[in-house]
Coordinates of C-alpha atoms and ligand atoms in Angstrom, one line a residue:
M1 CA 175.7 117.3 101.1
K2 CA 172.2 118.2 102.1
D3 CA 170.2 116.8 105.0
T4 CA 166.6 115.7 105.0
F5 CA 165.5 119.3 105.7
S6 CA 167.4 120.6 102.6
R7 CA 170.1 122.2 104.8
K8 CA 173.5 122.3 103.0
I9 CA 176.1 120.8 105.4
N10 CA 179.5 122.3 104.7
Y11 CA 181.0 122.8 108.2
M12 CA 182.7 120.2 110.4
R13 CA 183.6 120.9 114.0
I14 CA 186.2 118.5 115.4
S15 CA 187.0 117.9 119.1
I16 CA 190.6 116.7 118.8
T17 CA 191.0 115.9 122.5
D18 CA 188.7 115.8 125.5
L19 CA 191.6 116.7 127.9
C20 CA 192.1 120.3 129.1
N21 CA 194.4 122.5 131.1
L22 CA 191.3 124.0 132.9
R23 CA 188.2 122.6 134.6
C24 CA 185.5 125.2 133.9
Q25 CA 182.7 124.5 136.3
Y26 CA 179.9 124.3 133.7
C27 CA 182.0 122.1 131.4
M28 CA 184.0 119.6 133.4
P29 CA 183.9 117.8 136.7
A30 CA 186.5 119.1 139.3
E31 CA 188.6 116.0 138.8
G32 CA 188.7 116.4 135.0
V33 CA 187.4 113.8 132.5
Y34 CA 188.3 110.1 132.8
K35 CA 191.3 109.6 130.6
K36 CA 190.4 107.1 128.0
Q37 CA 193.0 104.7 126.5
H38 CA 194.9 106.1 123.6
K39 CA 193.6 103.4 121.2
D40 CA 190.0 104.5 121.9
M41 CA 190.6 108.1 120.8
I42 CA 190.7 109.2 117.1
S43 CA 194.3 110.0 116.0
L44 CA 195.3 113.1 114.2
D45 CA 196.0 111.1 111.0
E46 CA 192.5 109.6 111.2
I47 CA 191.0 113.1 111.6
V48 CA 192.8 114.1 108.4
E49 CA 191.2 111.1 106.6
V50 CA 187.7 112.2 107.8
V51 CA 188.4 115.8 106.7
K52 CA 189.6 114.6 103.2
A53 CA 186.5 112.5 102.8
G54 CA 184.3 115.4 104.0
A55 CA 186.0 117.9 101.6
E56 CA 185.1 115.6 98.7
E57 CA 181.5 115.7 99.9
G58 CA 181.3 119.4 100.2
I59 CA 182.8 120.3 103.6
T60 CA 184.6 123.6 103.2
K61 CA 185.0 124.9 106.7
I62 CA 186.7 123.2 109.7
R63 CA 186.8 124.2 113.3
I64 CA 189.2 122.6 115.7
T65 CA 188.1 122.5 119.3
G66 CA 188.3 120.2 122.3
G67 CA 188.9 119.9 125.3
E68 CA 191.7 122.3 124.9
P69 CA 193.1 121.8 121.4
L70 CA 196.4 123.6 122.1
V71 CA 197.4 120.9 124.7
K72 CA 197.2 118.2 122.0
K73 CA 200.6 117.2 120.7
G74 CA 200.8 117.6 116.9
I75 CA 198.2 120.3 116.6
I76 CA 200.4 122.5 114.4
E77 CA 201.1 119.7 111.9
L78 CA 197.3 118.9 112.0
I79 CA 196.5 122.4 110.9
E80 CA 199.1 122.3 108.2
K81 CA 197.7 119.1 106.8
I82 CA 194.1 120.2 106.9
N83 CA 195.1 123.5 105.3
A84 CA 196.6 121.5 102.4
I85 CA 193.4 119.5 101.7
D86 CA 191.7 120.5 98.4
G87 CA 188.3 122.1 99.0
I88 CA 189.0 123.3 102.6
K89 CA 188.7 127.1 102.4
D90 CA 188.5 128.0 106.0
I91 CA 190.1 126.6 109.2
A92 CA 189.4 128.0 112.7
L93 CA 190.2 127.2 116.3
T94 CA 188.3 127.5 119.5
T95 CA 190.6 127.8 122.6
N96 CA 190.7 128.9 126.1
G97 CA 193.7 131.1 125.1
L98 CA 196.1 130.1 127.9
L99 CA 198.8 128.9 125.4
L100 CA 198.3 131.5 122.7
K101 CA 201.2 133.7 123.8
S102 CA 203.7 130.9 123.2
M103 CA 201.9 129.2 120.3
G104 CA 200.4 132.1 118.3
K105 CA 203.4 132.4 115.9
D106 CA 203.4 128.7 115.0
L107 CA 199.7 128.6 114.6
K108 CA 199.8 131.6 112.2
K109 CA 202.7 130.0 110.3
A110 CA 200.7 126.8 109.9
G111 CA 197.9 128.8 108.2
L112 CA 195.5 129.6 111.0
N113 CA 194.0 133.0 111.3
R114 CA 190.5 132.6 112.7
L115 CA 190.4 132.3 116.5
N116 CA 187.6 132.0 119.0
I117 CA 188.9 132.6 122.5
S118 CA 186.7 131.7 125.5
I119 CA 186.9 134.0 128.5
D120 CA 184.1 134.3 131.1
S121 CA 185.5 136.9 133.5
L122 CA 188.0 139.7 133.3
K123 CA 188.5 139.5 137.1
P124 CA 191.4 137.4 138.2
N125 CA 189.8 135.8 141.2
R126 CA 186.6 135.1 139.5
Y127 CA 188.2 133.6 136.5
K128 CA 190.3 131.4 138.7
E129 CA 187.1 130.3 140.5
I130 CA 185.1 129.4 137.4
T131 CA 188.0 127.7 135.6
R132 CA 189.2 126.1 138.9
G133 CA 192.7 127.5 138.8
G134 CA 193.2 129.5 135.5
N135 CA 195.2 132.7 135.3
V136 CA 193.2 135.4 133.3
Y137 CA 196.4 137.4 132.7
E138 CA 197.7 134.5 130.5
V139 CA 194.6 134.7 128.4
L140 CA 194.8 138.5 128.1
D141 CA 198.5 138.2 127.1
G142 CA 197.5 135.6 124.5
I143 CA 194.9 137.9 123.1
Q144 CA 197.4 140.7 122.8
E145 CA 199.9 138.4 121.1
V146 CA 197.4 137.2 118.4
L147 CA 196.4 140.9 117.8
R148 CA 200.0 141.8 117.4
L149 CA 200.4 138.9 114.9
N150 CA 197.5 140.5 113.0
M151 CA 195.5 137.2 113.1
K152 CA 191.9 137.8 112.3
P153 CA 189.0 137.5 112.9
I154 CA 189.4 137.2 116.6
K155 CA 186.3 136.5 118.6
L156 CA 186.0 136.3 122.4
N157 CA 183.3 134.0 123.6
V158 CA 181.6 134.8 126.9
V159 CA 179.1 132.4 128.5
V160 CA 176.8 134.5 130.7
I161 CA 176.1 132.9 134.0
G162 CA 173.5 134.3 136.5
G163 CA 175.1 135.3 139.8
Y164 CA 178.6 135.0 138.3
N165 CA 179.6 137.4 135.6
E166 CA 176.4 139.3 134.9
D167 CA 178.0 142.5 136.3
E168 CA 180.7 142.4 133.7
L169 CA 178.6 142.6 130.6
Y170 CA 179.5 146.2 129.7
D171 CA 183.2 145.6 130.6
F172 CA 183.3 142.8 128.0
A173 CA 181.4 144.8 125.4
S174 CA 183.7 147.8 125.8
L175 CA 186.7 145.6 124.8
T176 CA 185.4 146.2 121.2
L177 CA 186.0 150.0 121.6
K178 CA 189.8 149.9 121.3
D179 CA 190.4 146.6 119.4
A180 CA 188.9 145.2 116.2
I181 CA 187.6 142.1 117.9
D182 CA 184.2 140.6 118.3
V183 CA 182.9 139.9 121.8
R184 CA 180.1 137.3 121.6
F185 CA 177.8 136.5 124.5
I186 CA 176.6 132.9 124.5
E187 CA 173.6 131.5 126.4
L188 CA 174.5 128.8 129.0
M189 CA 173.3 125.4 127.7
P190 CA 172.1 122.6 130.0
I191 CA 174.8 120.2 128.8
G192 CA 177.4 118.2 130.7
E193 CA 178.0 119.7 134.2
A194 CA 175.6 122.5 133.5
S195 CA 172.7 120.1 132.9
N196 CA 172.1 120.0 136.7
W197 CA 172.4 123.7 137.2
S198 CA 169.4 125.7 138.3
K199 CA 167.5 127.7 135.7
E200 CA 168.4 130.9 137.6
R201 CA 171.9 130.6 136.2
F202 CA 170.5 131.0 132.7
I203 CA 170.2 134.6 131.4
S204 CA 168.7 135.2 128.0
N205 CA 170.7 137.2 125.5
E206 CA 167.7 139.5 125.2
E207 CA 168.3 140.4 128.8
V208 CA 172.0 140.8 128.2
R209 CA 171.4 143.2 125.2
K210 CA 169.0 145.3 127.4
R211 CA 171.6 145.5 130.2
I212 CA 174.4 146.6 127.9
G213 CA 172.2 149.1 126.1
N214 CA 173.3 151.6 123.4
L215 CA 173.9 148.9 120.8
I216 CA 173.5 149.6 117.1
P217 CA 172.1 146.6 115.2
L218 CA 174.1 145.4 112.2
E219 CA 172.9 143.4 109.2
R220 CA 172.6 139.7 109.9
E221 CA 175.2 137.4 108.2
P222 CA 173.2 134.5 106.7
S223 CA 175.6 131.7 107.8
S224 CA 176.5 133.1 111.3
P225 CA 174.8 131.8 114.5
A226 CA 175.5 135.3 116.0
Q227 CA 173.5 138.4 115.6
Y228 CA 175.8 141.4 115.7
F229 CA 175.6 145.0 117.1
K230 CA 178.1 147.8 117.6
L231 CA 178.7 150.2 120.4
P232 CA 179.0 153.8 119.0
N233 CA 182.6 154.4 117.6
A234 CA 183.7 150.9 118.4
L235 CA 186.3 149.1 116.2
G236 CA 184.8 145.7 116.9
R237 CA 181.4 144.2 117.2
V238 CA 179.2 142.7 120.0
G239 CA 177.6 139.5 119.1
F240 CA 174.8 137.3 120.6
I241 CA 174.5 133.6 120.2
D242 CA 171.1 132.4 121.4
P243 CA 171.1 128.6 121.2
I244 CA 168.3 128.5 123.8
S245 CA 166.0 131.4 123.4
S246 CA 166.0 131.7 119.6
H247 CA 167.8 128.6 118.2
F248 CA 169.3 128.9 114.8
C249 CA 168.6 125.2 113.8
N250 CA 166.9 126.1 110.5
S251 CA 170.2 127.5 109.2
C252 CA 172.4 124.8 110.8
N253 CA 175.2 123.8 108.4
R254 CA 177.3 121.7 110.7
I255 CA 178.3 118.2 111.7
R256 CA 180.6 117.3 114.6
L257 CA 183.4 114.7 115.1
T258 CA 184.0 113.7 118.8
S259 CA 187.4 113.0 120.3
D260 CA 186.5 109.3 120.3
G261 CA 185.7 109.2 116.7
K262 CA 181.9 109.5 116.5
L263 CA 180.1 111.7 114.1
K264 CA 177.4 113.7 115.9
P265 CA 174.6 115.0 113.7
C266 CA 173.6 117.6 116.4
L267 CA 175.2 118.9 119.6
H268 CA 172.0 118.2 121.5
S269 CA 171.0 114.8 120.0
Q270 CA 172.0 111.4 121.4
Q271 CA 172.5 109.8 118.0
E272 CA 176.1 109.1 116.9
V273 CA 177.7 107.4 114.0
D274 CA 181.0 105.5 114.6
V275 CA 183.4 106.6 111.9
M276 CA 186.6 105.5 113.7
D277 CA 185.5 101.9 113.4
V278 CA 185.3 102.1 109.6
I279 CA 188.6 104.0 109.2
R280 CA 190.3 101.1 111.1
N281 CA 188.6 98.5 109.1
N282 CA 187.9 99.9 105.6
S283 CA 188.5 103.6 105.0
S284 CA 186.5 103.7 101.8
D285 CA 183.4 103.7 103.9
I286 CA 184.1 107.1 105.5
K287 CA 181.9 109.0 103.0
S288 CA 178.9 106.7 103.6
K289 CA 179.2 107.2 107.4
L290 CA 179.3 111.0 106.8
K291 CA 176.2 110.8 104.7
E292 CA 174.5 108.6 107.3
A293 CA 175.3 111.1 110.1
I294 CA 174.0 114.0 108.0
L295 CA 170.8 112.3 107.2
L296 CA 170.2 111.8 111.0
K297 CA 170.3 115.5 111.6
P298 CA 167.1 116.4 113.5
E299 CA 165.1 119.4 112.4
K300 CA 165.8 121.2 115.7
H301 CA 166.9 120.7 119.2
Y302 CA 164.5 120.1 122.1
L303 CA 166.4 121.8 125.0
Y304 CA 164.0 122.8 127.8
T305 CA 161.1 120.8 126.4
D306 CA 159.7 117.5 127.5
E307 CA 161.3 115.8 124.5
H308 CA 164.8 116.7 125.6
I309 CA 166.9 113.7 126.8
I310 CA 169.9 114.7 128.9
G311 CA 173.0 113.3 127.4
N312 CA 175.9 111.6 129.1
R313 CA 178.7 113.5 127.3
N314 CA 180.5 116.5 128.6
M315 CA 181.0 119.5 126.3
S316 CA 184.7 118.8 126.1
E317 CA 184.2 115.5 124.2
I318 CA 181.9 117.2 121.7
G319 CA 183.7 120.5 121.4
G320 CA 180.9 123.1 122.0
Ligands
LIG401 N1 188.7 124.6 125.5 C1 188.2 125.4 124.5 C2 187.5 126.6 125.0 O1 187.1 126.7 126.1 O2 187.2 127.5 124.1 C3 187.4 124.7 123.4 C4 186.4 123.7 123.9 S1 185.0 124.4 124.9 C5 184.1 122.9 125.2 C6 184.1 125.2 123.6 C7 183.1 126.2 124.1 O3 182.1 125.6 124.7 C8 183.7 127.3 125.1 O4 183.5 128.6 124.6 C9 182.8 127.0 126.3 O5 182.6 128.2 127.1 C10 181.6 126.4 125.7 N2 180.7 125.7 126.7 C11 181.1 124.6 127.4 N3 180.0 124.2 128.1 C12 179.0 125.0 127.8 C13 177.6 125.1 128.3 N4 177.1 124.3 129.1 N5 176.9 126.1 127.7 C14 177.4 127.0 126.9 N6 178.7 127.0 126.4 C15 179.4 126.0 126.9
LIG402 FE1 188.4 123.3 129.1 FE2 187.1 124.7 127.3 FE3 185.8 123.0 129.0 FE4 186.8 125.2 130.0 S1 185.2 125.2 128.5 S2 187.0 123.1 130.8 S3 188.6 125.5 128.8 S4 187.2 122.5 127.4

């Protein structure tokens, strides 16, 4: 499937729940998200229907995200079912990692290997503060478990926040020295809770690169939003995802499915296409809804410009 700017769309990111076992300050309000009624959320079987239709239209790669996907009952069966769909070549998960120690084995058995684990501080008190209660040792244990299980690739995602974790940049980068993992720095985006944060909290990745220093550039992978570097003698890589300072919209290959069953052409646009409604009424229309959403993809996002409209969704509903 191609959009109106001739971009080939083969990647679907699915938020399977908007609920979470953390309350990261930039992502969710302290009280968590309002719990919607069960009937208003897309079910795991309905997600499988959307993925089947997507696969027939050229979707080959799926990312499961949330909220926190590992708190969703039935996640292992969902991964097994998606893995069995003809045409799906790649399935990945984005998680805060808290439950990986206990669930790693089952995830691997279900056919999952690619993992992105979000961790914004290595300091226990700081991690607890930004996540409003999380225990960083549980995440670190989870990372060790998936390394032990030989799951790969493993990518750690770090959102850099001014005045918060900017003194830990090298500590994060140096995790790549002893383990074959990628550590990726992500620019803070003005979405959800962070949409009201001051601009001082935003640090460009160019600045992060400068502060880490000593990074050897690697060849860019065409479909990856990250630009990769290596510290000398490192086993893993250090990546930079710059959605703000040098957006990668011209190579965007993705479409999103929200936890309440809406297709979202772009993370930053307000347009949505209701696919849950057609599944519940006439599932043969899923493909036409997918096409409709893909044709609505904007050429690029307008963050930090006059044309940007602040949305009313938290990142946990869309999945990041
Ligand atoms: N709970 C899982 C996790 O934290 O990895 C998956 C969902 S979370 C919404 C997905 C990613 O979005 C996380 O890496 C998180 O750090 C990122 N994220 C949330 N709000 C963000 C913001 N305003 N700017 C940049 N990244 C953000
Ligand atoms: Fe939960 Fe992930 Fe949002 Fe943190 S970033 S509150 S872990 S959904």
